[in-house]
Amino acid sequence: MRKKILVIDDEEKIRRFMKISLIAEGFDYCEAANALKGLQIAANENPDVIVLDLGLPDQDGYYVLRELRRWTNTPVLILTARDTEDEKVKLLDGGANDYLSKPFGIKELIARINVLLRTSTNGEKDKILHFAQLHINLIAHEVRLHNHILRLSKKEFLLLSYLARHPQQLISQEVLLAQLWGATHLEDKHYLRVCVGQLRKKLADNAEDPIFIKTVPGLGYIFLQSPQLNTVS
């Protein structure tokens, strides 16, 4: 199976260069020019390796790395012009698997990606979230409640999986709107209310006494369940 590489970098020339090179090497390729889009694609496309630039226009690469490490062990290769020892230690301590200093050669990039692919422990078991009677398979886009498959729309699945990857945390309406509909829909809160309502019905979740999704009026939502062992955190 062809391996998928996600490149998150705001420089169009670098993305074009890497796209041509990675496709020529037999990889599937996807890209993002900012942090928000990169996190959306990482959640939806399940890449095998993420190549992440530190200098992004909306958030820096450290933010993206922290967010990724909340829910996935996908190998992350950092591109950085900051070449000090302290910087490298900070990156590795923060969850990066490797780093590559700019400017770099394509042969070294490919070699480092192949090493990450060989040593990666990122398997299907890391893509299944377990919450008591609720199981969410992020690869198959399948949700089981009491061992029965729930028929969710794409938006409902994305909403549930995003909340479940951040258990017991308040997720703002704006973050969810950006994740599901994009940054141009931050004021369309009725979209979110409808989607949450439909999801609650399928989960048999009572808004007044919730088991799964709690509404914090005017702010956002909290996924109430705690993950079981051997899950993504």
XYZ file of C-alpha atoms in Angstrom:
233
model
C 0.000 0.000 0.000
C 1.297 3.455 -0.922
C 2.272 5.539 2.088
C 0.744 8.991 2.482
C 2.857 12.001 3.397
C 1.319 15.228 4.708
C 3.411 18.380 4.247
C 2.462 21.405 6.376
C 4.439 24.400 5.110
C 3.421 27.920 4.137
C 6.034 28.285 1.359
C 4.437 27.350 -1.953
C 7.791 26.686 -3.645
C 8.800 24.193 -0.978
C 5.424 22.420 -1.157
C 5.654 22.210 -4.949
C 9.217 20.882 -4.747
C 8.277 18.240 -2.182
C 5.083 17.255 -4.020
C 6.964 16.515 -7.226
C 9.734 14.657 -5.391
C 7.519 12.604 -3.074
C 5.116 11.550 -5.825
C 8.109 10.557 -7.970
C 9.262 8.335 -5.085
C 5.902 6.555 -5.032
C 4.242 8.304 -2.088
C 0.725 9.659 -1.906
C 0.863 13.375 -1.100
C -1.326 15.910 0.673
C -0.493 19.411 1.852
C -1.547 22.380 3.953
C -0.302 25.980 4.052
C -1.267 26.731 7.664
C -1.693 25.100 11.052
C -5.490 24.855 11.104
C -5.730 23.226 7.690
C -2.846 20.924 8.553
C -4.619 19.637 11.662
C -7.843 19.132 9.694
C -6.070 17.098 7.019
C -4.119 15.103 9.598
C -7.401 14.096 11.253
C -9.229 13.295 8.023
C -6.529 11.754 5.840
C -4.585 9.626 8.369
C -1.118 10.252 6.859
C 1.741 7.863 7.568
C 4.276 10.669 8.111
C 3.798 14.401 8.691
C 6.461 16.871 7.504
C 5.939 20.029 9.566
C 7.514 23.472 9.151
C 7.887 25.486 12.350
C 7.124 28.870 10.773
C 3.409 28.934 9.922
C 1.236 32.038 9.475
C -1.572 31.267 11.943
C 0.172 29.192 14.642
C 3.743 28.009 15.023
C 4.782 24.413 14.479
C 5.043 23.772 18.221
C 1.300 24.352 18.531
C 0.601 21.881 15.713
C 2.930 19.321 17.283
C 1.221 19.637 20.678
C -2.216 19.236 19.117
C -1.130 16.203 17.107
C 0.349 14.505 20.131
C -2.970 14.772 21.949
C -4.414 12.050 19.713
C -1.920 10.469 17.322
C 1.504 8.820 17.281
C 1.999 9.495 13.568
C 5.722 10.239 12.996
C 6.453 13.952 12.642
C 9.522 15.253 10.799
C 10.201 18.908 11.586
C 11.639 21.354 9.054
C 13.486 24.106 10.852
C 15.940 26.913 10.231
C 16.648 27.000 13.974
C 19.693 24.788 14.269
C 20.788 25.140 17.909
C 21.144 22.135 20.192
C 18.576 23.544 22.634
C 16.073 23.917 19.808
C 16.562 20.325 18.687
C 16.174 19.019 22.229
C 12.984 21.069 22.635
C 11.566 19.580 19.429
C 12.322 15.998 20.398
C 11.021 16.490 23.926
C 7.871 18.002 22.436
C 7.065 14.860 20.463
C 8.904 15.274 17.163
C 10.441 12.079 15.777
C 13.130 13.770 13.698
C 14.164 17.159 12.322
C 15.764 18.439 9.148
C 17.563 21.766 8.947
C 16.840 24.162 6.094
C 18.075 24.206 3.408
C 17.872 20.461 2.829
C 18.339 18.008 -0.020
C 15.524 15.809 -1.288
C 17.603 12.636 -0.915
C 18.052 13.277 2.798
C 14.350 14.098 3.192
C 13.328 10.831 1.512
C 15.852 8.868 3.578
C 14.552 10.307 6.839
C 10.928 9.644 5.841
C 11.781 6.025 5.014
C 13.475 5.598 8.397
C 10.370 6.934 10.149
C 8.166 4.569 8.150
C 10.330 1.570 9.069
C 10.467 2.374 12.760
C 6.917 3.670 13.168
C 4.623 1.943 15.648
C 1.700 3.863 14.239
C -0.756 1.032 13.541
C -4.474 0.537 13.459
C -4.579 -0.069 17.194
C -3.422 3.555 17.656
C -6.376 4.752 15.604
C -9.158 3.237 17.704
C -10.603 5.170 20.633
C -12.266 3.141 23.390
C -14.724 4.693 25.843
C -16.541 1.995 27.838
C -19.320 0.955 25.426
C -18.314 3.443 22.694
C -15.566 2.587 20.175
C -14.418 4.949 17.420
C -12.277 3.629 14.575
C -10.561 6.666 13.033
C -9.316 4.727 10.006
C -12.519 2.900 9.057
C -14.709 5.857 10.103
C -16.785 3.405 12.131
C -18.494 4.025 15.469
C -19.867 1.235 17.655
C -22.122 1.773 20.654
C -22.855 -1.338 22.745
C -21.283 -3.241 19.827
C -23.841 -1.870 17.360
C -22.609 0.206 14.419
C -23.995 3.751 14.366
C -24.803 5.300 11.008
C -23.247 8.751 11.239
C -22.922 11.429 8.583
C -19.430 12.644 7.750
C -19.917 15.800 9.839
C -21.303 13.822 12.776
C -18.308 11.478 12.678
C -15.839 14.365 12.478
C -17.550 16.116 15.379
C -17.598 13.015 17.574
C -14.023 12.000 16.757
C -12.669 15.510 17.408
C -14.412 15.754 20.785
C -13.341 12.204 21.694
C -9.705 12.973 20.891
C -9.885 15.766 23.487
C -11.796 14.068 26.341
C -12.924 16.120 29.327
C -11.754 19.349 27.713
C -13.904 22.317 26.798
C -13.759 22.705 23.008
C -15.027 26.068 21.838
C -17.750 26.485 19.237
C -15.300 28.394 17.029
C -12.747 25.574 17.044
C -15.395 23.002 16.122
C -16.846 25.193 13.383
C -13.378 25.707 11.915
C -12.626 21.976 12.091
C -15.890 20.877 10.477
C -16.843 23.694 8.116
C -13.735 25.858 7.781
C -12.579 29.236 9.046
C -15.180 31.141 6.993
C -18.039 29.633 9.053
C -17.108 30.745 12.567
C -20.398 32.634 12.956
C -22.610 29.771 11.726
C -23.261 28.352 15.177
C -26.639 26.938 14.112
C -24.754 24.445 11.917
C -23.045 23.140 15.031
C -26.210 23.046 17.144
C -27.999 20.960 14.517
C -25.060 18.574 14.140
C -24.700 18.128 17.913
C -28.446 17.498 18.221
C -28.392 14.825 15.509
C -25.347 13.169 17.040
C -26.937 13.116 20.497
C -30.006 11.321 19.117
C -27.851 8.601 17.602
C -25.872 8.230 20.830
C -29.107 8.214 22.868
C -27.538 11.029 24.865
C -29.780 13.287 26.945
C -28.758 16.951 26.769
C -30.174 17.563 30.259
C -28.236 14.663 31.831
C -25.521 13.843 29.289
C -23.347 10.755 29.248
C -21.207 11.720 26.273
C -21.520 15.372 25.221
C -22.058 18.243 27.650
C -23.024 21.700 26.427
C -21.395 24.688 28.103
C -23.815 27.475 27.092
C -22.250 30.185 24.972
C -18.825 28.520 25.039
C -18.692 25.031 23.563
C -18.825 21.320 24.351
C -17.100 18.752 26.557
C -16.756 15.030 25.811
C -17.386 13.520 29.245
C -16.043 9.984 28.859
C -12.555 8.926 29.959
C -10.549 6.790 27.503
C -9.719 3.215 28.415
C -6.163 1.878 28.331
C -4.325 1.407 25.018
C -6.101 4.287 23.344
C -4.969 7.429 21.605
C -4.598 10.318 24.048
